[in-house]
Short mmCIF file of C-alpha atoms in Angstrom, two decimals:
data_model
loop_
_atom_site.label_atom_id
_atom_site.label_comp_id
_atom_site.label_asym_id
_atom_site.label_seq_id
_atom_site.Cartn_x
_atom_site.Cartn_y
_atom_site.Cartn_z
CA UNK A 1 0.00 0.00 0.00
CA UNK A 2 3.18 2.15 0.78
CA UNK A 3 4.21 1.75 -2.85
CA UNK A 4 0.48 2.16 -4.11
CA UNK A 5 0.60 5.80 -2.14
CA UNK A 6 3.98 6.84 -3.44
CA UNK A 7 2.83 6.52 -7.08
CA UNK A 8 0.17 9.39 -6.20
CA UNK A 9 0.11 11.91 -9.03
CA UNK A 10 -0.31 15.76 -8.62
CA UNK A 11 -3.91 15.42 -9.02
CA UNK A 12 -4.53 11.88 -6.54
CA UNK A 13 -2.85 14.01 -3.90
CA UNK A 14 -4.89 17.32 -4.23
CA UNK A 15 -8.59 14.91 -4.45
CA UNK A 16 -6.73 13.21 -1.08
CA UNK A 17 -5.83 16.47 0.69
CA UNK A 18 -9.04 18.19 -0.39
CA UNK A 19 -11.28 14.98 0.95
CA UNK A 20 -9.50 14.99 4.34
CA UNK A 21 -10.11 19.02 4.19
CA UNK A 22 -13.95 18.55 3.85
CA UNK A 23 -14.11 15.87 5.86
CA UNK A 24 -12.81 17.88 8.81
CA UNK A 25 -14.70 20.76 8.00
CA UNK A 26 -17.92 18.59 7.71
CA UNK A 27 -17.19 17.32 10.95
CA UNK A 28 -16.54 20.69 12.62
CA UNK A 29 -19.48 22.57 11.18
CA UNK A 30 -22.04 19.24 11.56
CA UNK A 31 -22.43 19.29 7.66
CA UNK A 32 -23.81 15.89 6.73
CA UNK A 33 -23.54 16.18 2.73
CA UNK A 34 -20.19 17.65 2.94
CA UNK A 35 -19.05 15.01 4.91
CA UNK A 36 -20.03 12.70 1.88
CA UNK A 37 -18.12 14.72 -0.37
CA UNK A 38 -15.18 14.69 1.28
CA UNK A 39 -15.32 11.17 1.81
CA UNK A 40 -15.78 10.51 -2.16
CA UNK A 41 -13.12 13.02 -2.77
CA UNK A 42 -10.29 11.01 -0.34
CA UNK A 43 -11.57 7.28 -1.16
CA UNK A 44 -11.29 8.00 -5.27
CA UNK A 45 -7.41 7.93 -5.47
CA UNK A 46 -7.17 5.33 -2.80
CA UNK A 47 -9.41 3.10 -4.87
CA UNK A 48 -7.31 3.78 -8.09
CA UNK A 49 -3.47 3.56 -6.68
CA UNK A 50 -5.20 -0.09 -5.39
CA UNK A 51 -6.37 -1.23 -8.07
CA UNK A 52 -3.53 0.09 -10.24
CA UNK A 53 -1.26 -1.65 -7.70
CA UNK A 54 -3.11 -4.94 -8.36
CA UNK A 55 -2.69 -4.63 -12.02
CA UNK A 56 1.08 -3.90 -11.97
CA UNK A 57 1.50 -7.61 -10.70
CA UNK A 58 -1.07 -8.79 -13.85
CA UNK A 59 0.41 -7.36 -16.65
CA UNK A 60 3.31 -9.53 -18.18
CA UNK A 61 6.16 -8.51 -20.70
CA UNK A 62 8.65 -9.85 -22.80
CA UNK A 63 11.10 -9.21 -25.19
CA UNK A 64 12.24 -10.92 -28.59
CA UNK A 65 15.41 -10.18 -30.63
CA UNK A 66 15.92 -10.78 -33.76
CA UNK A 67 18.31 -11.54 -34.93
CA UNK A 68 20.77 -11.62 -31.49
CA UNK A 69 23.97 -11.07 -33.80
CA UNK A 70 24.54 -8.52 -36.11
CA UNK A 71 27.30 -7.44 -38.26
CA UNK A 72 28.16 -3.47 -37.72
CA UNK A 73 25.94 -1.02 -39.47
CA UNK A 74 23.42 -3.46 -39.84
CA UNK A 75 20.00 -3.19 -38.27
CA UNK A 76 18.39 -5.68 -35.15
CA UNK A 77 14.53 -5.85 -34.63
CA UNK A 78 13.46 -5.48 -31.52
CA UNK A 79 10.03 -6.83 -30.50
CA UNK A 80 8.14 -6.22 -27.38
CA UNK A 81 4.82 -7.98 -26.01
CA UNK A 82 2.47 -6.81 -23.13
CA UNK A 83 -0.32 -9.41 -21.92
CA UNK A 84 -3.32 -8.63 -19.46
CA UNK A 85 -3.63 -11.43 -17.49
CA UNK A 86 -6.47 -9.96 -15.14
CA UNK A 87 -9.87 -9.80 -15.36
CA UNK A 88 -10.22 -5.70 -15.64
CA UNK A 89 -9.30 -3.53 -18.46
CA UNK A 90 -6.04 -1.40 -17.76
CA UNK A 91 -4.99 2.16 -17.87
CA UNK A 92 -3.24 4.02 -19.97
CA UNK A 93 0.25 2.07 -20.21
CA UNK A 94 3.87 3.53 -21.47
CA UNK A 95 6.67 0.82 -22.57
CA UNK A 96 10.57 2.14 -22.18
CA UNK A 97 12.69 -0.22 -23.02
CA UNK A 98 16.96 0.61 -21.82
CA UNK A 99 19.36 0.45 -24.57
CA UNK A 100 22.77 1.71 -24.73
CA UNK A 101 23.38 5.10 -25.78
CA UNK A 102 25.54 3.38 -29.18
CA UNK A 103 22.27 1.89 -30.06
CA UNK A 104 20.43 5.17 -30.24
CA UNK A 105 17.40 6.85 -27.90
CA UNK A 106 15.33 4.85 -25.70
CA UNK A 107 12.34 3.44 -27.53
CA UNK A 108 9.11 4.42 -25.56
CA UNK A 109 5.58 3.58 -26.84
CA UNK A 110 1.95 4.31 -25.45
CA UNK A 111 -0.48 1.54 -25.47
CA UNK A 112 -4.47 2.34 -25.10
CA UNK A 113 -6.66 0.24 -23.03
CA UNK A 114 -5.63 -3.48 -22.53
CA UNK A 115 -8.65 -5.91 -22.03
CA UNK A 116 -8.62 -8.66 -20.17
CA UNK A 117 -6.33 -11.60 -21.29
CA UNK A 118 -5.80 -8.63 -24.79
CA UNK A 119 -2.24 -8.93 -26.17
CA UNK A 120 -0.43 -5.60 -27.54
CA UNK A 121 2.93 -5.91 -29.50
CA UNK A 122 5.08 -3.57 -30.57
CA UNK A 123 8.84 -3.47 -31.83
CA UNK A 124 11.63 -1.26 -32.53
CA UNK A 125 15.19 -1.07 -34.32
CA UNK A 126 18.70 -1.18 -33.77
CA UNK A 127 22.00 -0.54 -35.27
CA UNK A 128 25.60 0.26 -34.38
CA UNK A 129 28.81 1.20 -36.08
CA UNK A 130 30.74 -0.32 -33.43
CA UNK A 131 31.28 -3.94 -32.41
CA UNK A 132 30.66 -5.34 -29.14
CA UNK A 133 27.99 -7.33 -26.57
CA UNK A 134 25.20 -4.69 -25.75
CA UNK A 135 22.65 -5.51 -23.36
CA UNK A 136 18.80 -4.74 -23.69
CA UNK A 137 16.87 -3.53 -20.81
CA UNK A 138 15.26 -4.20 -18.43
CA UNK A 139 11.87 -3.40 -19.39
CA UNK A 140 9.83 -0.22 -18.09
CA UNK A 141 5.97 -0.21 -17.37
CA UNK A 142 4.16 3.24 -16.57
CA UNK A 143 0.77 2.19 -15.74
CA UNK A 144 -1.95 5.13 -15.14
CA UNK A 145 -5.60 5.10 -14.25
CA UNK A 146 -8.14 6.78 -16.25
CA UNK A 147 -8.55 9.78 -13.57
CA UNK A 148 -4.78 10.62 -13.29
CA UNK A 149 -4.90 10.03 -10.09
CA UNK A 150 -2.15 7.34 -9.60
CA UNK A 151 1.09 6.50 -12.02
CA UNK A 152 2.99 3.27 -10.90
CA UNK A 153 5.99 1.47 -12.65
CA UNK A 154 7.33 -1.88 -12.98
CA UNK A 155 10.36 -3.05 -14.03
CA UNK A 156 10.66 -6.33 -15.82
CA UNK A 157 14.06 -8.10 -14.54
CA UNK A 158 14.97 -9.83 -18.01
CA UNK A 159 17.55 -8.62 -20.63
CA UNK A 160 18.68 -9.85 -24.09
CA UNK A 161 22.22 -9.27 -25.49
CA UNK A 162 22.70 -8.14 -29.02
CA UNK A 163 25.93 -8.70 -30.37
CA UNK A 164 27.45 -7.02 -32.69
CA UNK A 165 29.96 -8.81 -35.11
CA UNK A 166 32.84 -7.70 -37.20
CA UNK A 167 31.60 -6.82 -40.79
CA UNK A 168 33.22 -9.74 -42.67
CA UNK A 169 33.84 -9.87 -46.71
CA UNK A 170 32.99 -13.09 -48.76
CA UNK A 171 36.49 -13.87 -50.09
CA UNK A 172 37.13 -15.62 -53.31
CA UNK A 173 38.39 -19.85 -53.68
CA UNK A 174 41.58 -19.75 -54.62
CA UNK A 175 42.68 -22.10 -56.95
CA UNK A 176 45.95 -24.58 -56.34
CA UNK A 177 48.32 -23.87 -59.56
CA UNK A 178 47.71 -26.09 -62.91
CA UNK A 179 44.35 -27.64 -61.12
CA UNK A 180 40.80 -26.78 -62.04
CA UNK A 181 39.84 -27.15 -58.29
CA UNK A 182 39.37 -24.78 -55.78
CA UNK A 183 39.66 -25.28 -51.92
CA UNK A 184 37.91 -28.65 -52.13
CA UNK A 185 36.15 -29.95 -48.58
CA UNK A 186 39.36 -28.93 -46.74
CA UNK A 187 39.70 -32.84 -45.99
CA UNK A 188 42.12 -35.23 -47.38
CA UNK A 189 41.67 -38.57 -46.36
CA UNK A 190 44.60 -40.66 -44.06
CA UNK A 191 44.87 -44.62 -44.54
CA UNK A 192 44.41 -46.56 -41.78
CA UNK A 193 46.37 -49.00 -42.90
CA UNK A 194 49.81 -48.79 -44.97
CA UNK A 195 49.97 -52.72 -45.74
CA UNK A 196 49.07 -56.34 -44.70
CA UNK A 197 51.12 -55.93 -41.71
CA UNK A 198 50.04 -52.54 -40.41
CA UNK A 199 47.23 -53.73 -40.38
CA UNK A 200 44.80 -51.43 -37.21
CA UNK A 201 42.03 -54.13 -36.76
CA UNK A 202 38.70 -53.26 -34.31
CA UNK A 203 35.99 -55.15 -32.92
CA UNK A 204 33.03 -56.26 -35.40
CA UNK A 205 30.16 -53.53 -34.99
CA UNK A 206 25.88 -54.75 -36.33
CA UNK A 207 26.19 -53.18 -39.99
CA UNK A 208 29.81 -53.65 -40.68
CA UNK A 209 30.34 -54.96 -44.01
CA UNK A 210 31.69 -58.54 -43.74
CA UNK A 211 33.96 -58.19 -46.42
CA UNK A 212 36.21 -56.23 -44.13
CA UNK A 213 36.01 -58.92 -41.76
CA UNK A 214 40.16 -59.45 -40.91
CA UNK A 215 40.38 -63.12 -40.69
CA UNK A 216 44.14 -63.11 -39.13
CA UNK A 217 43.10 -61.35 -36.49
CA UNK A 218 39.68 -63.16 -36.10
CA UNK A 219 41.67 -66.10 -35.29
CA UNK A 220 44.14 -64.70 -33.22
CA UNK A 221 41.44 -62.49 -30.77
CA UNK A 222 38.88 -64.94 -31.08
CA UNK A 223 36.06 -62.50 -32.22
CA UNK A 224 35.35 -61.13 -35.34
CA UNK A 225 37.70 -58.14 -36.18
CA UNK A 226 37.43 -56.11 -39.45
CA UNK A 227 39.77 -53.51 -40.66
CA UNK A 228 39.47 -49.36 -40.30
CA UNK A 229 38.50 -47.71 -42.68
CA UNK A 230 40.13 -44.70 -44.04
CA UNK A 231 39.92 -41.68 -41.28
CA UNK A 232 38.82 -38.37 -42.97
CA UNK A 233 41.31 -35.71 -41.69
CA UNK A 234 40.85 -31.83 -41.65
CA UNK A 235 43.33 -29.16 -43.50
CA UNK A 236 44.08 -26.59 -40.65
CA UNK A 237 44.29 -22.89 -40.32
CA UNK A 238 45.08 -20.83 -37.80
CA UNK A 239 43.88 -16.74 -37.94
CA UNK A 240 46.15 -14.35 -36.13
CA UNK A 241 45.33 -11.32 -35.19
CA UNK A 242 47.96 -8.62 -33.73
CA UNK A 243 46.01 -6.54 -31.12
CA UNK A 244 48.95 -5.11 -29.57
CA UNK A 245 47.89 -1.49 -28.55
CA UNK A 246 51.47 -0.21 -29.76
CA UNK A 247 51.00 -1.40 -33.29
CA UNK A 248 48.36 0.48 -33.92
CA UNK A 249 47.14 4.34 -33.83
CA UNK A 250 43.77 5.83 -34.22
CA UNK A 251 40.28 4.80 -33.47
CA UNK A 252 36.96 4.00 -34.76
CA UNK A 253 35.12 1.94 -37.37
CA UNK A 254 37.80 3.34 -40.07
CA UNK A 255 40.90 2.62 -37.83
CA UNK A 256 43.78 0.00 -38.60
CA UNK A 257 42.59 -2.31 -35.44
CA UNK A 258 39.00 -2.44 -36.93
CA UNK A 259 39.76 -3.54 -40.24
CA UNK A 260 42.25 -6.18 -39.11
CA UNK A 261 39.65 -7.48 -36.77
CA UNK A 262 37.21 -7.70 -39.86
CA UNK A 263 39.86 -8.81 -41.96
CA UNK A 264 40.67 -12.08 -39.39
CA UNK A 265 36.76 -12.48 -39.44
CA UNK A 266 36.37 -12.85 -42.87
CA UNK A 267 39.58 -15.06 -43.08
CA UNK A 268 37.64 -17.32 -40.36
CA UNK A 269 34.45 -17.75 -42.13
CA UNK A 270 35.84 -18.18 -45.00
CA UNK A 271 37.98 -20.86 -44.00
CA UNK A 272 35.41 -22.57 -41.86
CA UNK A 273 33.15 -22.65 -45.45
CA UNK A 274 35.55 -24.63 -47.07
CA UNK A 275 35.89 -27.15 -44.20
CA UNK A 276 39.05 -26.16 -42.43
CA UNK A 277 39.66 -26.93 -39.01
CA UNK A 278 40.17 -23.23 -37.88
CA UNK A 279 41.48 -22.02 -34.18
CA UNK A 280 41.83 -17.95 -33.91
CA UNK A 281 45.03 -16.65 -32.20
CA UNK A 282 46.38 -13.39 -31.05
CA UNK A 283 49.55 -11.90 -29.73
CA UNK A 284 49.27 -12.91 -26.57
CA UNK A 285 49.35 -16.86 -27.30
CA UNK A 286 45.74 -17.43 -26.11
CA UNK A 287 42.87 -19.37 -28.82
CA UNK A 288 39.79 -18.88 -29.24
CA UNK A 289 37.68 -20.76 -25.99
CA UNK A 290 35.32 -23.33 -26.85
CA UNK A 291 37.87 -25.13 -29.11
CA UNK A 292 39.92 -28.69 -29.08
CA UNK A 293 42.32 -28.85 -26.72
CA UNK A 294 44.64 -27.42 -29.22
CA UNK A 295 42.02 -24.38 -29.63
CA UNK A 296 41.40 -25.65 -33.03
CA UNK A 297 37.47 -26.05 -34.04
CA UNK A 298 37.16 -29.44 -34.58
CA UNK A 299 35.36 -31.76 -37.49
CA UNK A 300 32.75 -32.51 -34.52
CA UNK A 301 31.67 -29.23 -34.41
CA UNK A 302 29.46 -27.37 -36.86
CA UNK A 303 30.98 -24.01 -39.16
CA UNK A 304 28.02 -22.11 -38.23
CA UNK A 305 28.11 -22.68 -34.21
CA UNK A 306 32.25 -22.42 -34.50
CA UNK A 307 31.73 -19.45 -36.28
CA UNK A 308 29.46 -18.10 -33.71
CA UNK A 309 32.12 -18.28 -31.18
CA UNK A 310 34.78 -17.13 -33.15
CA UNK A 311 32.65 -14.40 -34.15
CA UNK A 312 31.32 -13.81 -30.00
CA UNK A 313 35.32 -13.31 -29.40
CA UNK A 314 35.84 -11.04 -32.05
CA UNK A 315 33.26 -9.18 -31.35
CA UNK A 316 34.18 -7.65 -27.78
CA UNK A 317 38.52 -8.21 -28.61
CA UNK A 318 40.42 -5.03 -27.96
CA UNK A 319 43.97 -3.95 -27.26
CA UNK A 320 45.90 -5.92 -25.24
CA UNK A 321 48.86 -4.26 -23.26
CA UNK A 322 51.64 -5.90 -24.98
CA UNK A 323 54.54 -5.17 -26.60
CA UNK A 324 55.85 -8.12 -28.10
CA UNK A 325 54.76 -11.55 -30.32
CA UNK A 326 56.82 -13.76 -28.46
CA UNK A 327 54.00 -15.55 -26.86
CA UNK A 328 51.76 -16.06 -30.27
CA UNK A 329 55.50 -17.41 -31.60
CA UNK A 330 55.75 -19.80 -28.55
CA UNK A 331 52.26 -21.59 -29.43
CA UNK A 332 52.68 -21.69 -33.15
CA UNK A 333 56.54 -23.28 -32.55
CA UNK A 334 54.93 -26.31 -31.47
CA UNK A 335 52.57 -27.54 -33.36
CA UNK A 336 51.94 -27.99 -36.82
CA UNK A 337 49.89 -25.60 -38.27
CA UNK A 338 48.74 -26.15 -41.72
CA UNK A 339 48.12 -22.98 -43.20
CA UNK A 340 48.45 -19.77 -41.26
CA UNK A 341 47.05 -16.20 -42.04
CA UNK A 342 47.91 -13.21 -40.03
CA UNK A 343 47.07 -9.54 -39.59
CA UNK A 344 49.66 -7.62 -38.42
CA UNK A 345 49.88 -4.07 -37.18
CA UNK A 346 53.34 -1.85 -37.43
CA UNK A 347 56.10 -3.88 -36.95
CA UNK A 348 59.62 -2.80 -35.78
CA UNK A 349 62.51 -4.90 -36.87
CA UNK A 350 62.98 -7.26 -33.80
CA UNK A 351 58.76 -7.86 -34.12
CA UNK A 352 59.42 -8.55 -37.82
CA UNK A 353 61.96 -10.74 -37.27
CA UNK A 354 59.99 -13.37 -34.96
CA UNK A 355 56.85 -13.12 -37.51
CA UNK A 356 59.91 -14.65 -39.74
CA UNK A 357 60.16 -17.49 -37.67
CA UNK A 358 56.49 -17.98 -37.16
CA UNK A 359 56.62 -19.45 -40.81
CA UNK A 360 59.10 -22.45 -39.82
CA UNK A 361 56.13 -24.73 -38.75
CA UNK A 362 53.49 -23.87 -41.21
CA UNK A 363 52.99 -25.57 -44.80
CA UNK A 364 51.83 -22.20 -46.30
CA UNK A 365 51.63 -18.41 -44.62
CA UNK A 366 49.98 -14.95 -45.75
CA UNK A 367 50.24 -11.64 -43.95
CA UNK A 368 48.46 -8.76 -44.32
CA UNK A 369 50.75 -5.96 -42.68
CA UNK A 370 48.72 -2.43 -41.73
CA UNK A 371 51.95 -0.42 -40.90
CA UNK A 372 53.13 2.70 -42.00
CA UNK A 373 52.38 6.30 -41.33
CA UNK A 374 49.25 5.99 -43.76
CA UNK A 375 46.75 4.64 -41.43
CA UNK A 376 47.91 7.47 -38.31
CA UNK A 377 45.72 9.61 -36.51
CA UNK A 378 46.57 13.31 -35.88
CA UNK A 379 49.76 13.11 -37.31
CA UNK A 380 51.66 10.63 -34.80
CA UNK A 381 55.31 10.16 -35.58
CA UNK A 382 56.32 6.73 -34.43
CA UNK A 383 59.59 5.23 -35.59
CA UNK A 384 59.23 1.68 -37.57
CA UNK A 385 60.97 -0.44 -39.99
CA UNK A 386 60.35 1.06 -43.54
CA UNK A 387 57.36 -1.08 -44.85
CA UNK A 388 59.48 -1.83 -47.93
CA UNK A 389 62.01 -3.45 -45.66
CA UNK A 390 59.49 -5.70 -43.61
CA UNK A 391 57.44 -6.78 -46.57
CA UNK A 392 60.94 -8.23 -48.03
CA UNK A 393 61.90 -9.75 -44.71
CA UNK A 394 58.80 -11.41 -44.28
CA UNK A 395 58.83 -13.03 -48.07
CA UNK A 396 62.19 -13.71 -47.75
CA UNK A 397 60.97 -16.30 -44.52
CA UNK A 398 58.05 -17.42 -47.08
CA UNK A 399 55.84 -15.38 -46.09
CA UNK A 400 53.52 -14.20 -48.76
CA UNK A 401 52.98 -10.71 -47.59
CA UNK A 402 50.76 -7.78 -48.73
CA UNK A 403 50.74 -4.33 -47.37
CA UNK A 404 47.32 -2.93 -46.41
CA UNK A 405 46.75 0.52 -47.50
CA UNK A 406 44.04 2.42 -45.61
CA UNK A 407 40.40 1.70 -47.06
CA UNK A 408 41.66 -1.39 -49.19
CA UNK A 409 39.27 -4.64 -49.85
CA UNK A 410 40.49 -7.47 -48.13
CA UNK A 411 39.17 -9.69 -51.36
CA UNK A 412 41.07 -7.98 -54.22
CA UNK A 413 44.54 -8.14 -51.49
CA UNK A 414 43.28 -11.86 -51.01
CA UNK A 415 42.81 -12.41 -54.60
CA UNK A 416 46.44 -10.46 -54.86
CA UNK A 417 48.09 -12.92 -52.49
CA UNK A 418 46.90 -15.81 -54.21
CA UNK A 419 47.88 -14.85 -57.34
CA UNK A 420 51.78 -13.56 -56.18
CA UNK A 421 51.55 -16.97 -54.07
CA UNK A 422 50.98 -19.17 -57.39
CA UNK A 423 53.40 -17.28 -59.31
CA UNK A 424 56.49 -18.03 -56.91
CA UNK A 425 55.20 -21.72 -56.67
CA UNK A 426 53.14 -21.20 -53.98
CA UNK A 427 48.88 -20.96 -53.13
CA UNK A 428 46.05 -21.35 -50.64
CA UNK A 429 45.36 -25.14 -50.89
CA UNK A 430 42.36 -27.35 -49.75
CA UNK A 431 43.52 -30.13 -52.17
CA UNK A 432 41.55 -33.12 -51.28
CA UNK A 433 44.48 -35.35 -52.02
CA UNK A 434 47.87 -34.26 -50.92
CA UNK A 435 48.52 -32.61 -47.95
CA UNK A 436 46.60 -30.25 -45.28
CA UNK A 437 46.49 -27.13 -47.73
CA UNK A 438 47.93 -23.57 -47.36
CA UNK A 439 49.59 -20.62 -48.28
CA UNK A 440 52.63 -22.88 -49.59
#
């Protein structure tokens, strides 16, 4: 009832103090009909704050988003719906629904008259030029009586997320040089078995086919063994993406960070189309979560839902504080990576040099290299390697590197690459024969 009073407007206040007026008047001058008055002046806003009060706890809200990830500068429907679940009609109702000052104003609508069990749905859009996780709400209710006399609010506790994704480019299949085919599957396929006596033999399974029954080892296990069959593999590819703060300078959707981050998100879809095993790295050594134990996205796991997660992590990644690709150099010395694709920032000489090394344990390797004074902000000076100098360094390691000059396409470099990479013997692979595929 406490609440109830507090929502009191202007005008549920004045009937209140001007009914407790007349009533004492009525009772000091022995006034009968003003007594009655007074009475109906005070009991009208008590009636409506209760029964307003009562219908705050009947009226139900929720939210829908569609979709719940979003590329930048692309628009997100928002849909609300308001149910009466009581058994009067309700006031006058205003929806405000919080969003984040990067998704624009807050979206308020008035609804009429709600009957009982009546549904009312409305929606709204949103958009932002810059990535990230942005939540929505909680929902407001204003709820007024038809007098004026009382104005209550609820808040609904439940909030959606809409994130908002890179912007990625659909990059062209490369084609291996003197084939007809492009990426392929990203598979090749790895015998089981190399001979007669390498022979891998497993337990007889309801729907093998008996003519891979293994007799030998029938005989010698007791039970009937047949031999593996071949083992699809995945090509691999590992995305890395420099977000060392020093390596960069400026800001905003047109900054150097921004487009390498869409540049490593269109290198991960991409790859994850054509059936590569894909695991997203940065400077500081640590994969994408969610992955293999290697941080690689696995053949067991779908390309849409490990693009989802790649796309989640790129979607809130910013600067990190340091100075150095030592650690990404650490993980990528000890595996074997298949074919790896980076995005580099400015690179000094000693930086340049251990992105030289990073090639040792990769079949193939592209870089795309945003350095130079063309992508500053404000005129910073910052001594670097001249670009000329790095790109050669980098090729000379096998590298096939491209320079990124502010506002470029990432498909016309990509097509670039693969074109320089075929000419010097080398070119994105997915062969479905051979081995894992890459910038070779």
């Amino acid at each position: 009832m406490r609440t109830a009073l507090n929502g009191l407007t202007t005008r549920g206040r004045s009937f209140l103090a001007a009914g407790v007026a007349a009533a004492v008047c009525a009772y000091v001058l022995g006034q009968g009909d003003l007594l009655r008055v007074g009475l109906l002046l005070a009991v009208l806003p008590l009636i409506c704050a209760t029964v307003l009060h009562r219908t705050r706890h009947t009226v139900s809200g929720s939210r829908r988003l569609s979709p719940s990830r979003v590329p930048t500068g692309s628009e997100a429907q928002v849909h609300l719906r308001m149910e009466n679940a009581s058994r009067l009609h309700t006031g006058l109702l205003m929806l405000e629904d919080r969003v984040p000052y990067v998704l624009g104003p807050r979206p308020r609508f008035v609804l009429d008259r709600v009957e009982p069990g009546g549904v009312r749905e409305v929606s709204y859009r949103v958009r932002s030029d810059l990535r990230g996780r942005y939540p929505l709400g909680p929902l407001q209710l204003q709820l007024n009586d038809p007098f004026g006399m009382c104005e209550l609010t609820r808040s609904f506790s439940a909030q959606d997320t809409l994130v908002v994704i890179p912007r990625t480019e659909p990059l062209p299949a490369l084609r291996l040089a003197g084939t007809a085919a492009g990426y392929g599957d990203g598979r090749h396929r790895s015998q089981a078995l190399a001979g007669e006596d390498d022979i891998i033999p497993r337990g007889y399974r309801h729907g093998d086919d008996l003519r891979r029954v293994h007799w030998r080892s029938t005989a010698r296990h007791g039970e009937l063994m047949v031999r593996r069959e071949e083992q699809p593999q995945r090509a691999r590819c590992t995305v890395l993406l420099d977000t060392r703060q020093t390596a960069y300078r400026g800001a905003g959707p047109g900054s150097a960070f921004e487009w390498a981050v869409s540049g490593a998100a269109s290198a991960l879809v991409h790859m994850l189309e054509r059936g590569f095993s894909v695991r997203l790295l940065t400077d500081e050594g640590s994969p994408l979560p969610g992955g293999s134990a290697d941080g690689f996205a696995g053949p067991a796991q779908e390309s849409a839902d490990s693009a989802g997660l790649m796309m989640d992590t790129l979607a809130v990644v910013d600067h990190s504080d340091g100075d150095g690709l030592s650690r990404a150099y650490d993980v990528l010395r000890g595996s074997n990576e298949g074919l790896l694709v980076a995005f580099f920032g400015d690179l000094d000489e000693e930086q340049t040099a251990v992105a030289a090394r990073m090639r040792q344990r990769s079949r193939g390797a592209v870089a795309f290299v945003l350095g130079g004074d063309d992508w500053a902000r404000g005129g910073e000076a910052v001594t670097r390697a001249p670009a000329a100098d790095r790109l050669r360094l980098l090729r000379e390691a096998g590298w096939t590197a491209m320079a990124v000059p502010p506002g470029a396409e990432l498909a016309r470099l990509w097509q670039q690459a693969g074109q320089e990479g075929s000419g010097t013997g080398s070119s994105v692979a997915g062969s479905t024969t051979g081995h894992s595929g890459g910038w070779s």
